[in-house]
Tab-separated table of C-alpha atoms and ligand atoms in Angstrom:
chain	number	residue	atom	x	y	z
A	35	UNK	CA	29.227	23.416	-35.515
A	36	UNK	CA	26.940	21.727	-38.063
A	37	UNK	CA	29.614	19.054	-38.628
A	38	UNK	CA	29.827	18.383	-34.850
A	39	UNK	CA	26.068	17.856	-34.744
A	40	UNK	CA	26.168	15.511	-37.726
A	41	UNK	CA	29.017	13.456	-36.203
A	42	UNK	CA	27.210	13.200	-32.884
A	43	UNK	CA	24.031	12.160	-34.680
A	44	UNK	CA	25.881	9.367	-36.476
A	45	UNK	CA	27.309	7.911	-33.246
A	46	UNK	CA	24.022	7.982	-31.354
A	47	UNK	CA	21.850	6.805	-34.258
A	48	UNK	CA	22.737	3.157	-34.303
A	49	UNK	CA	21.299	-0.111	-35.379
A	50	UNK	CA	21.434	-2.129	-32.203
A	51	UNK	CA	22.760	-5.348	-33.695
A	52	UNK	CA	20.072	-7.714	-32.431
A	53	UNK	CA	20.807	-8.026	-28.737
A	54	UNK	CA	20.714	-4.344	-27.944
A	55	UNK	CA	24.488	-3.988	-27.962
A	56	UNK	CA	25.662	-0.564	-28.987
A	57	UNK	CA	22.711	1.381	-27.583
A	58	UNK	CA	23.944	4.464	-25.791
A	59	UNK	CA	21.316	6.061	-23.569
A	60	UNK	CA	23.130	9.389	-23.338
A	61	UNK	CA	21.616	11.223	-26.310
A	62	UNK	CA	22.878	14.694	-25.419
A	63	UNK	CA	25.678	14.935	-28.012
A	64	UNK	CA	23.161	14.110	-30.754
A	65	UNK	CA	20.164	16.113	-29.573
A	66	UNK	CA	21.797	19.118	-27.893
A	67	UNK	CA	25.290	19.305	-29.467
A	68	UNK	CA	25.762	23.053	-28.928
A	69	UNK	CA	24.692	23.060	-25.297
A	70	UNK	CA	27.022	20.121	-24.618
A	71	UNK	CA	29.918	21.876	-26.295
A	72	UNK	CA	29.307	25.113	-24.398
A	73	UNK	CA	28.781	23.306	-21.071
A	74	UNK	CA	32.133	21.567	-21.485
A	75	UNK	CA	33.753	24.867	-22.376
A	76	UNK	CA	32.103	27.198	-19.825
A	77	UNK	CA	30.929	24.941	-16.974
A	78	UNK	CA	27.557	24.221	-15.329
A	79	UNK	CA	26.280	27.838	-15.438
A	80	UNK	CA	26.674	30.037	-18.503
A	81	UNK	CA	24.625	32.605	-20.353
A	82	UNK	CA	24.192	33.621	-23.967
A	83	UNK	CA	21.899	35.965	-25.818
A	84	UNK	CA	19.756	35.750	-28.911
A	85	UNK	CA	18.893	39.254	-30.092
A	86	UNK	CA	17.803	41.086	-26.965
A	87	UNK	CA	16.865	37.897	-25.066
A	88	UNK	CA	19.274	36.568	-22.442
A	89	UNK	CA	19.377	32.868	-21.561
A	90	UNK	CA	20.980	31.350	-18.474
A	91	UNK	CA	21.846	27.699	-18.942
A	92	UNK	CA	22.234	25.973	-15.568
A	93	UNK	CA	22.908	22.441	-14.348
A	94	UNK	CA	24.641	23.409	-11.115
A	95	UNK	CA	22.860	21.521	-8.258
A	96	UNK	CA	22.661	24.698	-6.109
A	97	UNK	CA	20.878	26.637	-8.865
A	98	UNK	CA	18.545	23.722	-9.634
A	99	UNK	CA	17.747	23.211	-5.928
A	100	UNK	CA	16.776	26.878	-5.468
A	101	UNK	CA	14.690	26.727	-8.630
A	102	UNK	CA	12.835	23.679	-7.216
A	103	UNK	CA	12.265	25.422	-3.892
A	104	UNK	CA	11.090	28.727	-5.359
A	105	UNK	CA	7.304	28.605	-5.162
A	106	UNK	CA	6.410	32.248	-5.600
A	107	UNK	CA	4.699	32.937	-8.944
A	108	UNK	CA	5.901	36.546	-8.625
A	109	UNK	CA	9.559	35.445	-8.776
A	110	UNK	CA	9.607	32.801	-11.491
A	111	UNK	CA	7.234	32.260	-14.360
A	112	UNK	CA	7.078	30.687	-17.786
A	113	UNK	CA	9.222	32.317	-20.404
A	114	UNK	CA	7.583	34.850	-22.700
A	115	UNK	CA	9.967	33.646	-25.444
A	116	UNK	CA	7.879	32.195	-28.315
A	117	UNK	CA	4.675	33.212	-26.546
A	118	UNK	CA	3.352	35.007	-29.620
A	119	UNK	CA	4.332	32.288	-32.101
A	120	UNK	CA	2.875	29.570	-29.869
A	121	UNK	CA	-0.261	31.515	-28.915
A	122	UNK	CA	-2.625	29.594	-31.248
A	123	UNK	CA	-1.563	26.365	-29.525
A	124	UNK	CA	-1.447	27.407	-25.885
A	125	UNK	CA	-3.621	30.534	-25.773
A	126	UNK	CA	-3.692	31.881	-22.230
A	127	UNK	CA	-3.990	28.417	-20.692
A	128	UNK	CA	-2.116	27.089	-17.681
A	129	UNK	CA	1.104	26.002	-19.444
A	130	UNK	CA	2.283	29.469	-20.459
A	131	UNK	CA	0.447	31.826	-18.147
A	132	UNK	CA	2.024	33.629	-15.201
A	133	UNK	CA	1.075	35.501	-12.022
A	134	UNK	CA	-2.563	35.633	-10.932
A	135	UNK	CA	-3.891	34.107	-14.154
A	136	UNK	CA	-1.725	31.021	-13.573
A	137	UNK	CA	-2.552	30.773	-9.835
A	138	UNK	CA	-6.271	30.832	-10.612
A	139	UNK	CA	-6.039	28.186	-13.333
A	140	UNK	CA	-3.811	25.903	-11.277
A	141	UNK	CA	-6.244	26.112	-8.341
A	142	UNK	CA	-9.157	25.239	-10.595
A	143	UNK	CA	-7.567	22.394	-12.551
A	144	UNK	CA	-5.428	20.721	-9.855
A	145	UNK	CA	-8.343	19.085	-7.975
A	146	UNK	CA	-9.343	17.309	-11.175
A	147	UNK	CA	-6.071	15.343	-10.938
A	148	UNK	CA	-6.169	14.568	-7.215
A	149	UNK	CA	-5.547	10.851	-6.472
A	150	UNK	CA	-9.226	10.031	-5.843
A	151	UNK	CA	-10.176	11.500	-9.229
A	152	UNK	CA	-7.383	9.565	-10.964
A	153	UNK	CA	-8.546	6.377	-9.238
A	154	UNK	CA	-11.964	6.941	-10.777
A	155	UNK	CA	-10.377	7.059	-14.248
A	156	UNK	CA	-8.484	3.757	-13.988
A	157	UNK	CA	-11.369	1.723	-15.446
A	158	UNK	CA	-11.409	3.806	-18.598
A	159	UNK	CA	-7.623	3.385	-18.892
A	160	UNK	CA	-7.989	-0.393	-18.544
A	161	UNK	CA	-10.692	-0.401	-21.234
A	162	UNK	CA	-8.447	1.454	-23.692
A	163	UNK	CA	-5.402	-0.717	-22.886
A	164	UNK	CA	-7.412	-3.920	-23.310
A	165	UNK	CA	-8.426	-2.838	-26.803
A	166	UNK	CA	-4.766	-2.353	-27.759
A	167	UNK	CA	-3.631	-5.652	-26.233
A	168	UNK	CA	-6.472	-7.598	-27.889
A	169	UNK	CA	-5.560	-6.144	-31.272
A	170	UNK	CA	-1.923	-7.200	-30.772
A	171	UNK	CA	-3.009	-10.678	-29.581
A	172	UNK	CA	-4.993	-11.171	-32.763
A	173	UNK	CA	-1.998	-10.172	-34.856
A	174	UNK	CA	0.361	-12.454	-32.921
A	175	UNK	CA	-1.999	-15.447	-33.217
A	176	UNK	CA	-1.099	-17.511	-36.217
A	177	UNK	CA	2.348	-16.029	-36.669
A	178	UNK	CA	3.731	-16.955	-33.235
A	179	UNK	CA	5.654	-13.707	-33.038
A	180	UNK	CA	4.874	-10.190	-34.209
A	181	UNK	CA	7.527	-7.714	-35.319
A	182	UNK	CA	5.822	-4.380	-34.727
A	183	UNK	CA	6.507	-0.652	-34.479
A	184	UNK	CA	4.542	0.197	-31.351
A	185	UNK	CA	4.402	3.990	-31.516
A	186	UNK	CA	1.166	4.596	-33.448
A	187	UNK	CA	-0.820	2.110	-31.365
A	188	UNK	CA	0.505	3.605	-28.151
A	189	UNK	CA	-0.334	7.107	-29.350
A	190	UNK	CA	-3.848	5.898	-30.156
A	191	UNK	CA	-4.085	4.544	-26.581
A	192	UNK	CA	-2.910	7.830	-25.092
A	193	UNK	CA	-5.340	9.824	-27.271
A	194	UNK	CA	-8.178	7.469	-26.365
A	195	UNK	CA	-7.517	7.779	-22.617
A	196	UNK	CA	-7.204	11.536	-22.602
A	197	UNK	CA	-10.242	11.978	-24.881
A	198	UNK	CA	-12.383	9.784	-22.614
A	199	UNK	CA	-11.127	11.577	-19.507
A	200	UNK	CA	-11.638	15.052	-21.020
A	201	UNK	CA	-14.725	14.590	-23.123
A	202	UNK	CA	-16.570	11.658	-21.495
A	203	UNK	CA	-19.177	10.200	-23.812
A	204	UNK	CA	-18.193	12.647	-26.566
A	205	UNK	CA	-14.724	11.145	-26.724
A	206	UNK	CA	-14.994	10.249	-30.435
A	207	UNK	CA	-15.521	13.935	-31.234
A	208	UNK	CA	-12.788	14.637	-28.675
A	209	UNK	CA	-10.361	12.532	-30.699
A	210	UNK	CA	-11.136	14.597	-33.795
A	211	UNK	CA	-10.474	17.746	-31.825
A	212	UNK	CA	-7.161	16.378	-30.595
A	213	UNK	CA	-6.167	15.354	-34.139
A	214	UNK	CA	-6.714	18.979	-35.161
A	215	UNK	CA	-4.712	20.271	-32.205
A	216	UNK	CA	-1.898	17.983	-33.334
A	217	UNK	CA	-1.990	19.654	-36.766
A	218	UNK	CA	-1.967	22.997	-35.009
A	219	UNK	CA	1.067	21.870	-33.012
A	220	UNK	CA	2.895	20.945	-36.237
A	221	UNK	CA	1.990	24.299	-37.777
A	222	UNK	CA	3.311	26.390	-34.903
A	223	UNK	CA	6.267	24.121	-34.040
A	224	UNK	CA	8.395	25.662	-36.800
A	225	UNK	CA	10.054	28.425	-34.825
A	226	UNK	CA	10.489	31.725	-36.559
A	227	UNK	CA	13.298	33.249	-34.535
A	228	UNK	CA	13.552	36.344	-36.698
A	229	UNK	CA	9.861	37.033	-36.246
A	230	UNK	CA	10.146	36.574	-32.461
A	231	UNK	CA	13.041	38.990	-32.213
A	232	UNK	CA	11.488	41.700	-34.312
A	233	UNK	CA	8.141	43.404	-34.585
A	234	UNK	CA	7.555	41.284	-37.714
A	235	UNK	CA	5.797	38.709	-35.573
A	236	UNK	CA	2.758	40.972	-35.596
A	237	UNK	CA	2.472	40.767	-39.375
A	238	UNK	CA	0.286	37.930	-40.685
A	239	UNK	CA	2.116	35.181	-42.594
A	240	UNK	CA	0.801	32.115	-44.415
A	241	UNK	CA	1.656	29.984	-41.366
A	242	UNK	CA	-0.011	32.338	-38.929
A	243	UNK	CA	-3.169	32.381	-41.088
A	244	UNK	CA	-3.195	28.571	-41.240
A	245	UNK	CA	-2.785	28.414	-37.455
A	246	UNK	CA	-5.557	30.986	-36.982
A	247	UNK	CA	-7.975	29.043	-39.190
A	248	UNK	CA	-7.197	25.717	-37.471
A	249	UNK	CA	-7.585	27.391	-34.118
A	250	UNK	CA	-11.050	28.679	-35.042
A	251	UNK	CA	-12.148	25.177	-36.082
A	252	UNK	CA	-10.818	23.650	-32.846
A	253	UNK	CA	-12.639	26.312	-30.855
A	254	UNK	CA	-15.941	25.728	-32.666
A	255	UNK	CA	-15.730	21.961	-32.149
A	256	UNK	CA	-14.915	22.219	-28.432
A	257	UNK	CA	-17.784	24.641	-27.906
A	258	UNK	CA	-20.103	22.283	-29.853
A	259	UNK	CA	-19.263	19.500	-27.418
A	260	UNK	CA	-19.844	21.849	-24.490
A	261	UNK	CA	-23.275	22.818	-25.873
A	262	UNK	CA	-24.204	19.191	-26.632
A	263	UNK	CA	-23.370	18.145	-23.092
A	264	UNK	CA	-25.964	20.745	-22.020
A	265	UNK	CA	-24.066	21.293	-18.779
A	266	UNK	CA	-24.869	17.730	-17.651
A	267	UNK	CA	-22.482	16.647	-14.974
A	268	UNK	CA	-20.707	13.740	-16.597
A	269	UNK	CA	-17.722	13.923	-14.292
A	270	UNK	CA	-15.308	14.587	-17.167
A	271	UNK	CA	-12.586	17.233	-17.262
A	272	UNK	CA	-14.373	19.397	-19.790
A	273	UNK	CA	-17.439	19.765	-17.576
A	274	UNK	CA	-15.272	20.367	-14.519
A	275	UNK	CA	-13.438	23.152	-16.350
A	276	UNK	CA	-16.743	24.596	-17.496
A	277	UNK	CA	-18.081	24.694	-13.944
A	278	UNK	CA	-14.859	26.284	-12.703
A	279	UNK	CA	-14.832	28.826	-15.503
A	280	UNK	CA	-18.408	29.898	-14.913
A	281	UNK	CA	-17.814	30.228	-11.180
A	282	UNK	CA	-14.569	32.170	-11.575
A	283	UNK	CA	-14.742	34.246	-14.724
A	284	UNK	CA	-18.506	34.291	-15.282
A	285	UNK	CA	-20.155	33.102	-18.508
A	286	UNK	CA	-19.632	34.454	-22.016
A	287	UNK	CA	-16.515	34.527	-24.116
A	288	UNK	CA	-14.074	34.747	-21.156
A	289	UNK	CA	-15.307	31.412	-19.864
A	290	UNK	CA	-15.284	29.949	-23.406
A	291	UNK	CA	-11.664	31.068	-23.782
A	292	UNK	CA	-10.768	29.465	-20.464
A	293	UNK	CA	-12.270	26.103	-21.490
A	294	UNK	CA	-10.900	26.098	-25.041
A	295	UNK	CA	-7.363	27.174	-24.050
A	296	UNK	CA	-7.108	24.681	-21.217
A	297	UNK	CA	-8.460	21.807	-23.319
A	298	UNK	CA	-5.625	22.524	-25.754
A	299	UNK	CA	-3.118	22.768	-22.894
A	300	UNK	CA	-4.179	19.471	-21.303
A	301	UNK	CA	-4.004	17.750	-24.654
A	302	UNK	CA	-0.551	19.115	-25.401
A	303	UNK	CA	0.769	18.376	-21.900
A	304	UNK	CA	-0.671	14.909	-21.568
A	305	UNK	CA	-0.850	13.167	-24.911
A	306	UNK	CA	2.563	12.979	-26.568
A	307	UNK	CA	4.518	12.961	-23.282
A	308	UNK	CA	2.799	9.825	-22.011
A	309	UNK	CA	2.887	8.002	-25.358
A	310	UNK	CA	6.593	8.661	-25.865
A	311	UNK	CA	7.426	7.560	-22.307
A	312	UNK	CA	5.530	4.286	-22.829
A	313	UNK	CA	7.423	3.655	-26.083
A	314	UNK	CA	10.841	4.307	-24.463
A	315	UNK	CA	9.869	2.090	-21.539
A	316	UNK	CA	9.032	-0.800	-23.869
A	317	UNK	CA	12.377	-0.320	-25.613
A	318	UNK	CA	14.214	-0.523	-22.261
A	319	UNK	CA	12.196	-3.529	-21.091
A	320	UNK	CA	12.905	-5.270	-24.402
A	321	UNK	CA	16.601	-4.699	-23.750
A	322	UNK	CA	16.260	-6.077	-20.207
A	323	UNK	CA	14.177	-9.273	-20.095
A	324	UNK	CA	15.222	-9.800	-16.464
A	325	UNK	CA	13.206	-6.658	-15.608
A	326	UNK	CA	10.186	-7.973	-17.517
A	327	UNK	CA	10.269	-11.011	-15.221
A	328	UNK	CA	10.686	-8.870	-12.117
A	329	UNK	CA	7.765	-6.640	-13.079
A	330	UNK	CA	5.516	-9.656	-13.667
A	331	UNK	CA	6.389	-10.952	-10.185
A	332	UNK	CA	6.152	-7.685	-8.293
A	333	UNK	CA	4.024	-4.717	-9.418
A	334	UNK	CA	6.124	-2.248	-7.344
A	335	UNK	CA	9.041	-2.920	-9.670
A	336	UNK	CA	7.030	-1.459	-12.567
A	337	UNK	CA	6.988	1.932	-10.842
A	338	UNK	CA	10.791	1.809	-10.569
A	339	UNK	CA	11.133	0.842	-14.244
A	340	UNK	CA	8.941	3.792	-15.295
A	341	UNK	CA	10.900	6.149	-13.021
A	342	UNK	CA	14.155	4.935	-14.556
A	343	UNK	CA	12.713	5.379	-18.064
A	344	UNK	CA	11.812	8.974	-17.200
A	345	UNK	CA	15.346	9.515	-15.894
A	346	UNK	CA	17.066	8.266	-19.058
A	347	UNK	CA	14.448	9.544	-21.535
A	348	UNK	CA	12.630	12.507	-19.947
A	349	UNK	CA	9.925	13.648	-22.367
A	350	UNK	CA	10.264	17.247	-21.183
A	351	UNK	CA	13.876	17.849	-22.078
A	352	UNK	CA	14.187	21.307	-20.539
A	353	UNK	CA	12.723	23.003	-17.488
A	354	UNK	CA	12.393	26.605	-18.585
A	355	UNK	CA	11.548	29.683	-16.567
A	356	UNK	CA	11.807	33.438	-16.729
A	357	UNK	CA	12.982	35.507	-13.764
A	358	UNK	CA	10.108	37.926	-13.244
A	359	UNK	CA	12.342	40.071	-11.014
A	360	UNK	CA	15.956	39.977	-9.867
A	361	UNK	CA	16.709	36.730	-8.027
A	362	UNK	CA	19.552	34.806	-6.508
A	363	UNK	CA	19.606	31.104	-7.391
A	364	UNK	CA	22.356	28.959	-5.850
A	365	UNK	CA	24.375	32.131	-5.288
A	366	UNK	CA	24.029	33.192	-8.927
A	367	UNK	CA	22.489	36.634	-9.475
A	368	UNK	CA	19.772	36.473	-12.105
A	369	UNK	CA	18.448	39.830	-13.352
A	370	UNK	CA	14.712	40.159	-14.055
A	371	UNK	CA	13.739	39.134	-17.590
A	372	UNK	CA	16.439	36.464	-17.983
A	373	UNK	CA	15.279	33.096	-19.363
A	374	UNK	CA	16.551	30.137	-17.332
A	375	UNK	CA	17.084	26.771	-19.002
A	376	UNK	CA	17.762	23.597	-17.008
A	377	UNK	CA	18.516	20.713	-19.400
A	378	UNK	CA	16.886	17.775	-17.637
A	379	UNK	CA	18.945	14.998	-19.249
A	380	UNK	CA	22.207	16.596	-18.055
A	381	UNK	CA	20.916	16.681	-14.468
A	382	UNK	CA	19.654	13.095	-14.805
A	383	UNK	CA	23.003	11.797	-16.054
A	384	UNK	CA	25.178	13.680	-13.571
A	385	UNK	CA	27.572	11.123	-12.041
A	386	UNK	CA	27.947	13.429	-9.010
A	387	UNK	CA	24.242	12.991	-8.268
A	388	UNK	CA	23.596	9.474	-9.581
A	389	UNK	CA	26.918	7.686	-9.250
A	390	UNK	CA	29.322	6.208	-11.784
A	391	UNK	CA	26.577	4.099	-13.421
A	392	UNK	CA	24.421	7.149	-14.168
A	393	UNK	CA	24.237	6.318	-17.884
A	394	UNK	CA	23.099	2.731	-17.329
A	395	UNK	CA	19.572	1.382	-16.950
A	396	UNK	CA	19.201	0.378	-13.296
A	397	UNK	CA	15.672	0.765	-11.843
A	398	UNK	CA	16.932	-0.489	-8.459
A	399	UNK	CA	18.305	3.009	-7.844
A	400	UNK	CA	14.673	4.077	-7.234
A	401	UNK	CA	14.350	1.791	-4.210
A	402	UNK	CA	15.318	4.999	-2.377
A	403	UNK	CA	13.692	8.357	-3.100
A	404	UNK	CA	16.005	10.594	-5.194
A	405	UNK	CA	16.990	14.063	-4.008
A	406	UNK	CA	14.554	16.789	-5.045
A	407	UNK	CA	16.954	18.613	-7.364
A	408	UNK	CA	18.405	15.531	-9.062
A	409	UNK	CA	15.207	14.199	-10.661
A	410	UNK	CA	13.030	16.499	-12.787
A	411	UNK	CA	10.960	14.447	-15.254
A	412	UNK	CA	7.827	16.295	-14.164
A	413	UNK	CA	9.515	19.664	-13.775
A	414	UNK	CA	10.362	21.672	-10.700
A	415	UNK	CA	8.822	23.724	-7.898
A	416	UNK	CA	5.402	25.307	-8.068
A	417	UNK	CA	4.947	24.510	-11.769
A	418	UNK	CA	5.439	20.738	-11.560
A	419	UNK	CA	3.288	18.620	-13.801
A	420	UNK	CA	-0.341	18.529	-12.709
A	421	UNK	CA	-0.990	15.254	-14.478
A	422	UNK	CA	1.850	13.151	-13.073
A	423	UNK	CA	-0.433	10.875	-11.040
A	424	UNK	CA	-2.686	10.476	-14.081
A	425	UNK	CA	0.324	9.762	-16.339
A	426	UNK	CA	1.811	7.200	-13.948
A	427	UNK	CA	-1.544	5.390	-13.684
A	428	UNK	CA	-1.930	5.416	-17.468
A	429	UNK	CA	1.587	4.042	-17.981
A	430	UNK	CA	1.230	1.356	-15.314
A	431	UNK	CA	-2.088	0.114	-16.681
A	432	UNK	CA	-0.759	-0.134	-20.236
A	433	UNK	CA	2.620	-1.684	-19.422
A	434	UNK	CA	1.213	-4.128	-16.860
A	435	UNK	CA	-1.318	-5.385	-19.412
A	436	UNK	CA	1.271	-5.691	-22.179
A	437	UNK	CA	3.724	-7.567	-19.936
A	438	UNK	CA	1.000	-9.885	-18.670
A	439	UNK	CA	0.328	-10.993	-22.252
A	440	UNK	CA	3.639	-10.758	-24.097
A	441	UNK	CA	7.334	-11.330	-23.904
A	442	UNK	CA	8.981	-8.336	-25.542
A	443	UNK	CA	12.301	-8.395	-27.415
A	444	UNK	CA	13.961	-5.702	-29.479
A	445	UNK	CA	13.501	-6.196	-33.219
A	446	UNK	CA	16.669	-6.475	-35.331
A	447	UNK	CA	15.152	-3.610	-37.343
A	448	UNK	CA	15.172	-1.190	-34.354
A	449	UNK	CA	17.339	1.878	-34.931
A	450	UNK	CA	18.196	3.874	-31.849
A	451	UNK	CA	17.933	7.548	-32.680
A	452	UNK	CA	16.430	9.916	-30.094
A	453	UNK	CA	15.285	13.121	-31.792
A	454	UNK	CA	13.906	16.397	-30.459
A	455	UNK	CA	10.408	17.231	-31.739
A	456	UNK	CA	9.178	19.364	-28.828
A	457	UNK	CA	9.640	16.138	-26.796
A	458	UNK	CA	12.587	13.736	-27.223
A	459	UNK	CA	11.155	10.814	-29.144
A	460	UNK	CA	12.458	7.762	-31.045
A	461	UNK	CA	13.074	9.116	-34.549
A	462	UNK	CA	12.340	5.804	-36.282
A	463	UNK	CA	9.885	4.486	-33.703
A	464	UNK	CA	10.324	1.595	-31.283
A	465	UNK	CA	10.250	-1.733	-33.076
A	466	UNK	CA	9.889	-4.880	-30.982
A	467	UNK	CA	9.085	-8.550	-31.367
A	468	UNK	CA	6.090	-9.696	-29.311
A	469	UNK	CA	5.535	-13.315	-28.325
A	470	UNK	CA	2.298	-14.308	-26.670
A	471	UNK	CA	2.614	-15.855	-23.200
A	472	UNK	CA	-0.949	-17.229	-23.143
A	473	UNK	CA	-3.502	-18.771	-25.488
A	474	UNK	CA	-5.220	-15.973	-27.403
A	475	UNK	CA	-8.607	-16.585	-25.696
A	476	UNK	CA	-7.070	-16.462	-22.206
A	477	UNK	CA	-8.289	-13.844	-19.715
A	478	UNK	CA	-7.102	-10.260	-19.886
B	833	LIG	C1	4.902	10.899	-18.738
B	833	LIG	C2	4.053	11.879	-18.962
B	833	LIG	C3	4.290	13.330	-18.618
B	833	LIG	C4	5.465	14.013	-18.475
B	833	LIG	C5	6.883	13.470	-18.624
B	833	LIG	C6	5.117	15.384	-18.142
B	833	LIG	C7	6.041	16.382	-17.901
B	833	LIG	C8	5.705	17.689	-17.612
B	833	LIG	C9	6.663	18.746	-17.441
B	833	LIG	C10	8.185	18.582	-17.552
B	833	LIG	C11	5.970	19.877	-17.166
B	833	LIG	C12	6.565	21.268	-16.937
B	833	LIG	C13	6.881	21.420	-15.474
B	833	LIG	C14	7.770	22.580	-15.157
B	833	LIG	O1	7.947	23.474	-16.000
B	833	LIG	O2	8.293	22.613	-14.035
B	833	LIG	C15	4.565	19.546	-17.158
B	833	LIG	C16	3.547	20.456	-16.892
B	833	LIG	C17	2.223	20.136	-16.933
B	833	LIG	N1	1.667	18.895	-17.197
B	833	LIG	FE1	2.693	17.177	-17.529
B	833	LIG	N2	3.752	15.503	-18.102
B	833	LIG	C18	3.204	14.281	-18.386
B	833	LIG	C19	1.860	13.973	-18.446
B	833	LIG	C20	0.830	14.851	-18.197
B	833	LIG	C21	-0.585	14.518	-18.257
B	833	LIG	C22	-1.121	13.134	-18.592
B	833	LIG	C23	-1.271	15.656	-17.988
B	833	LIG	C24	-2.758	15.876	-17.943
B	833	LIG	C25	-3.658	15.046	-18.381
B	833	LIG	C26	-0.303	16.712	-17.733
B	833	LIG	C27	-0.625	18.006	-17.394
B	833	LIG	C28	0.307	19.008	-17.159
B	833	LIG	C29	-0.060	20.389	-16.852
B	833	LIG	C30	-1.484	20.940	-16.751
B	833	LIG	C31	1.143	21.090	-16.702
B	833	LIG	C32	1.301	22.591	-16.400
B	833	LIG	C33	1.531	22.836	-14.922
B	833	LIG	C34	1.720	24.313	-14.592
B	833	LIG	O3	2.306	25.051	-15.379
B	833	LIG	O4	1.290	24.703	-13.502
B	833	LIG	N3	0.963	16.182	-17.880
B	833	LIG	N4	4.425	18.198	-17.427
């Protein structure tokens, strides 16, 4: 098995040879070698167990369609698998909660991402994107062309946007908080399967102590910002959550928990996902200069390019659920307690759903709306991503500004190697060559 994974890794991790030849967008054999092997052996629906946990792996369109249509929080919820290990990161926030607790949080947070609210955040996105583009312009000036790994700068953009949106004028402190949550994420991201499967997870370990300490610091800092804001209505997410929490759960530590946990959830859900999507999108645009031209001519085309990026490189690689009671999905009986995994990239590359060219980059396919169950970059059913409008706006602002200033080509140093680190990201970063299209003091 290990050898199969290593072989697959070698074939998908390739230097692209200058013009982008040799890049294979289908990363499944490298990133999910076991699932691919089992799917080929057992078909689109199979189950396996780890200790006493049962997993149903499904890519059958009937199962996926029923999963998308199931909106009852009593039937399907988020898996309790890893809940204890990941508790310092997610707490009881929206991402992992179920039942009434989830319904209440969703109702409170969703309005903060309604289109009119997102529209009000576009200016702050433009401000952050302009800072990035200006910095690149300065580096390009004098050299004519800049060979650059874009990932860190894009991450800084994503962190800046989400900090400003969440923390308003305290966004500098917000960025420190998010940096700490990132450390927390790294600490809890090392899964301890044995601990999950046994009572040992309740015993403190060095990692769990480190996570606990980090968590306390994050909590103190978030509550500091809340106190500093003095309840002033700044129109940022933090204040909105505070208002909601006080109205719903009353003051005191329950409302503090609500705010702290959901700050961490929003950060986790919105930061890395958006940054990684922007990086993959730049890689694909660098490979396809004809699409750079089309996007410059017609803004609508940018939406299609982003949609196609999310099809080929979905940041959320798996839609996971737990059957909270016995269900039937696409004619398959699913007993209560079973964990359901839908590998998004397999659905997105299904030739039956997307045609023979499913593995190729072709944004034109999004001229028509895809079928509900064939496109899951933002998840499925009642639990779909709350921030998708926000993420799309953030991506459009950044990419439109970059393309209005630069021609983008893939660097000869780029190595294509998608790797799973909670989200599927470019293992060695995305390295491109930027050429300025305008004089450096031109308008942005
Ligand atoms: C390109 C960027 C993004 C991608 C690909 C993405 C993807 C996802 C996915 C796959 C889920 C799980 C859905 C499911 O299980 O059915 C999710 C949930 C969620 N996302 Fe996003 N997301 C992105 C950006 C954002 C942003 C920017 C925010 C907020 C600022 C956000 C907030 C959330 C929240 C709150 C949930 C939990 C929804 C619930 O459980 O009810 N996401 N996202």
